[in-house]
XYZ file of C-alpha atoms in Angstrom:
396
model
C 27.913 -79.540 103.707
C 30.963 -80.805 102.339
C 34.502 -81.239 104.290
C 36.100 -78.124 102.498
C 33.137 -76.026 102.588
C 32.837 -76.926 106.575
C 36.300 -76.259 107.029
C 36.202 -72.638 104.892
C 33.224 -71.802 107.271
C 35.073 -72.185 110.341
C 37.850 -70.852 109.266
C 36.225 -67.449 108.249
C 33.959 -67.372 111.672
C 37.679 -68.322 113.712
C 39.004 -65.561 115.759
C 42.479 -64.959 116.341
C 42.940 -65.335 120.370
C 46.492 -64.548 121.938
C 47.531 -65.759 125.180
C 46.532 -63.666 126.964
C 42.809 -63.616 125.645
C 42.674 -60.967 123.569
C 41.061 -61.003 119.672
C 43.550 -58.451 118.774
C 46.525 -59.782 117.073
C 49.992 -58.373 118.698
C 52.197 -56.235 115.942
C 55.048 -57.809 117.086
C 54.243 -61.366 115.831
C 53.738 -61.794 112.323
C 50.172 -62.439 110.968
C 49.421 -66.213 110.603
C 49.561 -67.478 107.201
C 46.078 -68.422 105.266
C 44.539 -71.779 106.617
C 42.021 -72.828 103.304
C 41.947 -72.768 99.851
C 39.543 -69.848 99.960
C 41.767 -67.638 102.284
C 44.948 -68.571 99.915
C 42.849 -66.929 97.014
C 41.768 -63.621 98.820
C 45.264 -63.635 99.981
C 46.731 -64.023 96.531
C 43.993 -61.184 94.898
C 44.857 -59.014 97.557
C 48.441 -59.258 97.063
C 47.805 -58.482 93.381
C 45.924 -55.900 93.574
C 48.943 -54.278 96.115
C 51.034 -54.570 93.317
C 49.035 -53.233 90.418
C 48.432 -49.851 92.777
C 52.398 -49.993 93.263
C 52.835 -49.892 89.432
C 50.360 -47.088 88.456
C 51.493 -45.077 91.429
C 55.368 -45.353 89.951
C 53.824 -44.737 86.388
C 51.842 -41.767 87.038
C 55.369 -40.423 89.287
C 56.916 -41.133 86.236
C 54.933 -39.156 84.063
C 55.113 -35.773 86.421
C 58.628 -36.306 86.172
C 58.697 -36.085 82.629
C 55.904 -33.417 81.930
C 58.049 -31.156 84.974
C 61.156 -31.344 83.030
C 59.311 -30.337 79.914
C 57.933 -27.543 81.383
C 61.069 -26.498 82.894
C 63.519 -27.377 79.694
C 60.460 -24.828 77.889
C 61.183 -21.924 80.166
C 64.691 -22.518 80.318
C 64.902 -22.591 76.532
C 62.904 -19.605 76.106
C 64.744 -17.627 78.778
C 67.852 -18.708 76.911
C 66.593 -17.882 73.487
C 65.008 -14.249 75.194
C 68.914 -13.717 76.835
C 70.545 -14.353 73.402
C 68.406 -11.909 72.110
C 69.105 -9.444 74.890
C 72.513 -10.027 75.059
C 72.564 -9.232 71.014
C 71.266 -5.409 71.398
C 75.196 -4.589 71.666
C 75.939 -6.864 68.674
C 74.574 -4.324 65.936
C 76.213 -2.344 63.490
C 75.495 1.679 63.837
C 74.797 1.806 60.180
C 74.078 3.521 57.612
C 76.336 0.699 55.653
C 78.433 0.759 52.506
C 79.130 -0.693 49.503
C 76.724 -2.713 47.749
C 75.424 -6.265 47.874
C 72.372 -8.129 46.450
C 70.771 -10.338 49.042
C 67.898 -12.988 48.185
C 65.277 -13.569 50.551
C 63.346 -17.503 49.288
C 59.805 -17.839 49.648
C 58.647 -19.411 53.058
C 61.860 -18.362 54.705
C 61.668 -16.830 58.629
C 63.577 -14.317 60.233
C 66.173 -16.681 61.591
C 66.741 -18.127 58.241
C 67.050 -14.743 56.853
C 68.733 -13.774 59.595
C 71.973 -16.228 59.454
C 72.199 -15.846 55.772
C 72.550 -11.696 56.287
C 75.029 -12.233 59.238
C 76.918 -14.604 56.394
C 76.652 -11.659 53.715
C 78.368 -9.064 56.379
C 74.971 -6.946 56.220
C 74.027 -7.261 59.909
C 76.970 -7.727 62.701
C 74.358 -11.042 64.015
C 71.274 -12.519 63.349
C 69.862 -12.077 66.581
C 70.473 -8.102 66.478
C 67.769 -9.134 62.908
C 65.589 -11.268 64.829
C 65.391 -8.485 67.445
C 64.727 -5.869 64.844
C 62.051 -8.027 63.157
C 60.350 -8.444 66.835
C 60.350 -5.175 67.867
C 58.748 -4.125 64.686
C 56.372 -6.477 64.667
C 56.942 -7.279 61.182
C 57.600 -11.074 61.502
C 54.709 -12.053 58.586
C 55.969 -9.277 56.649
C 58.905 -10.259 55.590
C 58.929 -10.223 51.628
C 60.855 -12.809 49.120
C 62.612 -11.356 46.557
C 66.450 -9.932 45.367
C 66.882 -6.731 47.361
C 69.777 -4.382 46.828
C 71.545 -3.995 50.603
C 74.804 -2.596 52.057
C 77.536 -3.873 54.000
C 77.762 -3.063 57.962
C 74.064 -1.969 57.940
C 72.114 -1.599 60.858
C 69.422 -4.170 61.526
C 66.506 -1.926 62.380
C 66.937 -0.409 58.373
C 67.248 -3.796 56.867
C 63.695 -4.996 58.434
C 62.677 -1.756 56.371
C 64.027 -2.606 53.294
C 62.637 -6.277 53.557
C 59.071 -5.773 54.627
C 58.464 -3.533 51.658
C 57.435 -5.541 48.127
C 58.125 -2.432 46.431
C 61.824 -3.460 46.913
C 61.608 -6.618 45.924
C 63.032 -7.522 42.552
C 63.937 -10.578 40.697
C 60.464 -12.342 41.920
C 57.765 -13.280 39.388
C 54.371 -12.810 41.378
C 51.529 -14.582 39.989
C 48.324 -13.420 41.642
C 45.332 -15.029 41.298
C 42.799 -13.702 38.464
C 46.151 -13.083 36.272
C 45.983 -14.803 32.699
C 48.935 -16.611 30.939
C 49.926 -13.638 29.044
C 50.795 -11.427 31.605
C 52.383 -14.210 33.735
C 55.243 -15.340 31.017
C 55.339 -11.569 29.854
C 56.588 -10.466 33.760
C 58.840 -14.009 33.847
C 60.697 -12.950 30.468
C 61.469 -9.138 32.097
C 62.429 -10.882 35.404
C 64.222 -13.648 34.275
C 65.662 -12.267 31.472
C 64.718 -15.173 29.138
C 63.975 -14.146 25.793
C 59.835 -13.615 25.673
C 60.054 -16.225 22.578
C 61.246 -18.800 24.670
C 58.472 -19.244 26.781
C 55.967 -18.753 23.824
C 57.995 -21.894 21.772
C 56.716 -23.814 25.340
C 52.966 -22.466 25.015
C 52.634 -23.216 21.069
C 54.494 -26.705 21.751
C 51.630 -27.226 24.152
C 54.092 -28.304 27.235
C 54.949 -30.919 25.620
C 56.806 -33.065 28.795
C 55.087 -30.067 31.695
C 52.006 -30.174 31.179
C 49.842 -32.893 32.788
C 47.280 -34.753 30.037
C 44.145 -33.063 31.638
C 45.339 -29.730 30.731
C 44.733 -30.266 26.714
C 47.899 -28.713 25.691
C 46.673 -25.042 27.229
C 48.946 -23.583 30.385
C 46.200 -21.259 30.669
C 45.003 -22.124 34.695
C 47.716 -24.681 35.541
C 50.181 -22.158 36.901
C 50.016 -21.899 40.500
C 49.606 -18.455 41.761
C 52.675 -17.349 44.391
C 56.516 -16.219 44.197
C 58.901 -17.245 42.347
C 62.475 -16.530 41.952
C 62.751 -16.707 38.304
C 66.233 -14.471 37.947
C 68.447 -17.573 39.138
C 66.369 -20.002 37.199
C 68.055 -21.113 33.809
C 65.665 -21.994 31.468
C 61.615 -20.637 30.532
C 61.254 -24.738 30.768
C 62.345 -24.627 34.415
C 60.273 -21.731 35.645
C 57.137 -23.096 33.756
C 57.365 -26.360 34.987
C 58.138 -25.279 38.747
C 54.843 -23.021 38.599
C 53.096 -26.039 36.655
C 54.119 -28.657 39.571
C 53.130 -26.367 42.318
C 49.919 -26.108 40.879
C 49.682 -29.732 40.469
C 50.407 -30.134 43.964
C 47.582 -27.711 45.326
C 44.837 -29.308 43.071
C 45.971 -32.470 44.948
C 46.154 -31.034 48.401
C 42.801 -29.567 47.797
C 41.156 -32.778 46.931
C 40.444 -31.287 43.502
C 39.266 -34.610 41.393
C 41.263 -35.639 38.397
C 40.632 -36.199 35.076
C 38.536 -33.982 32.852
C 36.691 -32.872 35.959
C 40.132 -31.081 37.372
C 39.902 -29.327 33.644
C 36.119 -28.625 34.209
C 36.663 -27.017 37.967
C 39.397 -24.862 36.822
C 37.741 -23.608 33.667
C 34.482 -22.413 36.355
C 37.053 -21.449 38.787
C 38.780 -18.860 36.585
C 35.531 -17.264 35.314
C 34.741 -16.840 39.095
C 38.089 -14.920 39.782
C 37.339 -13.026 36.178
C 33.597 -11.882 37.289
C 33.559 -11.047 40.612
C 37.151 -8.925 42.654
C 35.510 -10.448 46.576
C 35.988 -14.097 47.399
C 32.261 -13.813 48.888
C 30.930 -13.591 45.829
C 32.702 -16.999 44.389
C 30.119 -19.597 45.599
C 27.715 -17.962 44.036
C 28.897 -16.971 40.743
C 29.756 -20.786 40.644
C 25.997 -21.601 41.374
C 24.941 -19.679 38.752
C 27.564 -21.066 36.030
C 26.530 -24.925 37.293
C 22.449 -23.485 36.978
C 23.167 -22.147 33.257
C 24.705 -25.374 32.375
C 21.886 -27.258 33.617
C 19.444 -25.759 31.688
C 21.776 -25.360 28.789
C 21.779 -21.466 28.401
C 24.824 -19.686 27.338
C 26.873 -18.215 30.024
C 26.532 -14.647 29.508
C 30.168 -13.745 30.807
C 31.573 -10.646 29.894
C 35.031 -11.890 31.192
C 35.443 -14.621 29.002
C 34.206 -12.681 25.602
C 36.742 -10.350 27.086
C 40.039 -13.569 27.568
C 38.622 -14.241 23.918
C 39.636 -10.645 22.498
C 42.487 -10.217 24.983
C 41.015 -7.469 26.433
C 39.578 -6.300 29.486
C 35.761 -6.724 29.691
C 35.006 -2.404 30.034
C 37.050 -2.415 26.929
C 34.575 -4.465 25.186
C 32.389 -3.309 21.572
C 29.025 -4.238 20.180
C 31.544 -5.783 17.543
C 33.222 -8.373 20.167
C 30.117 -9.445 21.642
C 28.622 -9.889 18.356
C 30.981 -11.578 16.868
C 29.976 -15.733 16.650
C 32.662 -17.072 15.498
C 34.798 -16.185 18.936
C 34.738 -19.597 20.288
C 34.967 -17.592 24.252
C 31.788 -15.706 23.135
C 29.804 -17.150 26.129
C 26.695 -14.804 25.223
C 26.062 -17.371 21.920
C 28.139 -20.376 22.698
C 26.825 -22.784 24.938
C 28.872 -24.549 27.404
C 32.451 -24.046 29.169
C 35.118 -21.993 27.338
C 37.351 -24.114 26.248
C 40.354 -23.568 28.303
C 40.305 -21.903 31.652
C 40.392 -17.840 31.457
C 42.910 -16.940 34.341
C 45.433 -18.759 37.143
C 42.518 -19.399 40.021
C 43.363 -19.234 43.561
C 42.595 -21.503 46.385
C 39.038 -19.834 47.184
C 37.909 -19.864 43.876
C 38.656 -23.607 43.222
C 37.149 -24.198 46.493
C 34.198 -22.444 45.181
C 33.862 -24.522 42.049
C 33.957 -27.636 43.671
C 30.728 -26.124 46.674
C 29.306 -23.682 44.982
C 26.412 -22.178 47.044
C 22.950 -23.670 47.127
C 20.787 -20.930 45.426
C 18.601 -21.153 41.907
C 20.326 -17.851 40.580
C 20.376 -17.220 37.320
C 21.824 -13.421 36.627
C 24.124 -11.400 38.779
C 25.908 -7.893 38.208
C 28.205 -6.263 39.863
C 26.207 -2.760 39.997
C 29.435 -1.074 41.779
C 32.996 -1.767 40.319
C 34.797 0.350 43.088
C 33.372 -1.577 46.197
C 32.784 -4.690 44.359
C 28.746 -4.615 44.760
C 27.516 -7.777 43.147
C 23.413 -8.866 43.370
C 22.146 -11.981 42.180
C 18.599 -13.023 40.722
C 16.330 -15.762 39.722
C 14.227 -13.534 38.000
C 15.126 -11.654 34.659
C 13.197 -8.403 34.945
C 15.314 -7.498 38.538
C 18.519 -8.728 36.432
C 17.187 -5.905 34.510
C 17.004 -3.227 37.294
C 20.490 -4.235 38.462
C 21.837 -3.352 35.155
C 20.460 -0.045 35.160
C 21.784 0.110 37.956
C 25.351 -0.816 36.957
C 24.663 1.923 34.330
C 24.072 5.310 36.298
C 27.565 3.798 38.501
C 29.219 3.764 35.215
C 27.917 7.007 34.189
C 28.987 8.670 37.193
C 32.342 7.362 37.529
């Protein structure tokens, strides 16, 4: 056995032994420092391991600090923000108001943004009397963009009324999904103002400078359904090209490719909004445009014979469907329509892009009130469900 090694024996078998014969070590003295190299290193490891517990014990102290004084900044905060409410019962006009005032109300806005700007205006005495009003009506999600005609000095509980209802909202082009071009620029002209020509100078110039290069020169799907406040806007450029950059903007947020295949999801997309009025039926009236395709029959839609004639498809005639040299006459052209038929909405492009695994062929909606639609492989039920269709039609 070597020296060290000897000497690290003994020294770990050695007893401490005070004077008066005792192996327990008095308190009073100080513990006698390490004799070998081995004792030095367990001294030195236990040392370190003292101060790593030291640190995460002042870490995790730290952290309970810091997550206490969140919590209690929270409920202080929301105590404050529930007394400032409180406080603000008193701080209301008695209404009914006077005078009139047009007050705008900006897509996306909340009821404390709404709020300040109608304490600004001199419609409510404070915004927090609004906020209040708003709570206490439980009308938070409600509230509706648009110009609304107010009055001065009015009490807050009236003007949550006034701007939860849509039917008082003015100066706000809506475009709903399912709505075609025409109608859109038709409602932003009679909002706006803007002569109807304008707009139509824009569509026949084919966005020339709005338009992305995907689009072919057609507006028809590329304007994003939503609200728009078209009275303060100045030109039909700038309202066509806001609604053409929001929709831009959702195709890319949806992960909608780009290309020709944006073109080609939109085009499917819009006959799925024109066919069917219930979101659960958009997978698979997508299914059933991709399983046409793919065996290269015509698509059969009424709704985009319909776009083709400008009408609606129950207005239809033998005439329309007949007639072959209607490029949207999906029951003898093959293929896509060439442009979309309609402004899609989110569920609809979502559709197009996963349509529903199914090999369906035909579908009808046999119930145009509740929206009934079946679907079918096989061509003798398609049958049945259009009789079906038929006795609705002749009852109603």
């Amino acid at each position: 056995m070597a020296d060290d090694d000897m000497q690290d024996f003994f020294a770990e078998q050695a007893e401490w032994v005070g004077e008066d014969g005792k192996s327990e070590p008095d308190a009073s003295v100080p513990p006698r420092p390490p004799r070998s190299r081995k004792e030095m290193q367990q001294y030195r490891r236990k040392q370190q391991r003292a101060r790593q517990v030291k640190v995460i014990i002042a870490v995790v102290f730290v952290l309970l600090l810091l997550v206490c004084g969140w919590l209690v900044f929270s409920k202080i905060g929301g105590a404050r923000d529930a007394l400032q409410i409180t406080r603000s019962e008193a701080a209301d006009y008695p209404g009914p108001g006077s005078g009139d005032v047009e007050f705008t109300v900006e897509t996306g806005q909340n009821s404390v943004q709404i709020g300040d700007n109608l304490e600004k205006a001199g419609i409510v005495k404070s915004s927090a009397a609004f906020q209040q009003a708003v709570k206490n009506a439980g009308l938070e999600n409600h509230l509706q963009p648009g110009v609304f005609q107010l009055q001065y000095r009015m009490k807050s509980d009236a003007v949550v009324k006034i701007l939860t209802d849509s039917n008082n909202a003015k100066g706000f082009l809506v475009v709903n999904p399912g709505e075609r071009l025409s109608t859109v620029l038709d409602q932003a002209a009679d909002l706006s103002g803007i002569d109807r020509s304008e707009f139509q100078a824009i569509v026949e110039g084919k966005g020339e400078g709005i338009l992305p290069a995907e689009a072919g020169g057609s507006f028809e799907g590329w304007l994003e359904p939503g609200n728009y406040n078209v009275k303060e806007s100045k030109s039909a450029a700038d309202i066509m090209k806001t609604m053409v950059d929001k929709r831009i903007a959702k195709l890319d947020s949806l992960g909608v490719p780009t290309g020709d295949d944006r073109e080609r999801i939109l085009k499917i997309a819009s006959i799925a909004e024109g066919e069917v009025n219930k979101s659960d039926y958009y997978g698979k009236v997508t299914r059933v445009v991709e399983n046409r395709l793919a065996k290269d029959m015509p698509l059969g839609m009424d709704s985009v014979i319909a776009y083709g004639n400008n009408v609606e498809p129950r207005a239809l005639t033998k005439t329309m469907l007949s007639d072959t040299s209607n490029p949207y006459n999906s029951r003898v052209q093959k293929g896509l329509p060439p442009t979309p038929i309609n402004q899609p909405g989110d569920n609809a492009i979502k559709a197009a892009m996963h349509p529903e695994d199914g090999d369906w062929l035909y579908f009808v909606t046999v119930n145009l009130d509740t929206g009934e639609t079946k679907f079918t492989a096989d061509e003798n039920e398609f049958q049945q469900f259009s009789k079906e269709y038929e006795d609705w039609e002749a009852n109603n």
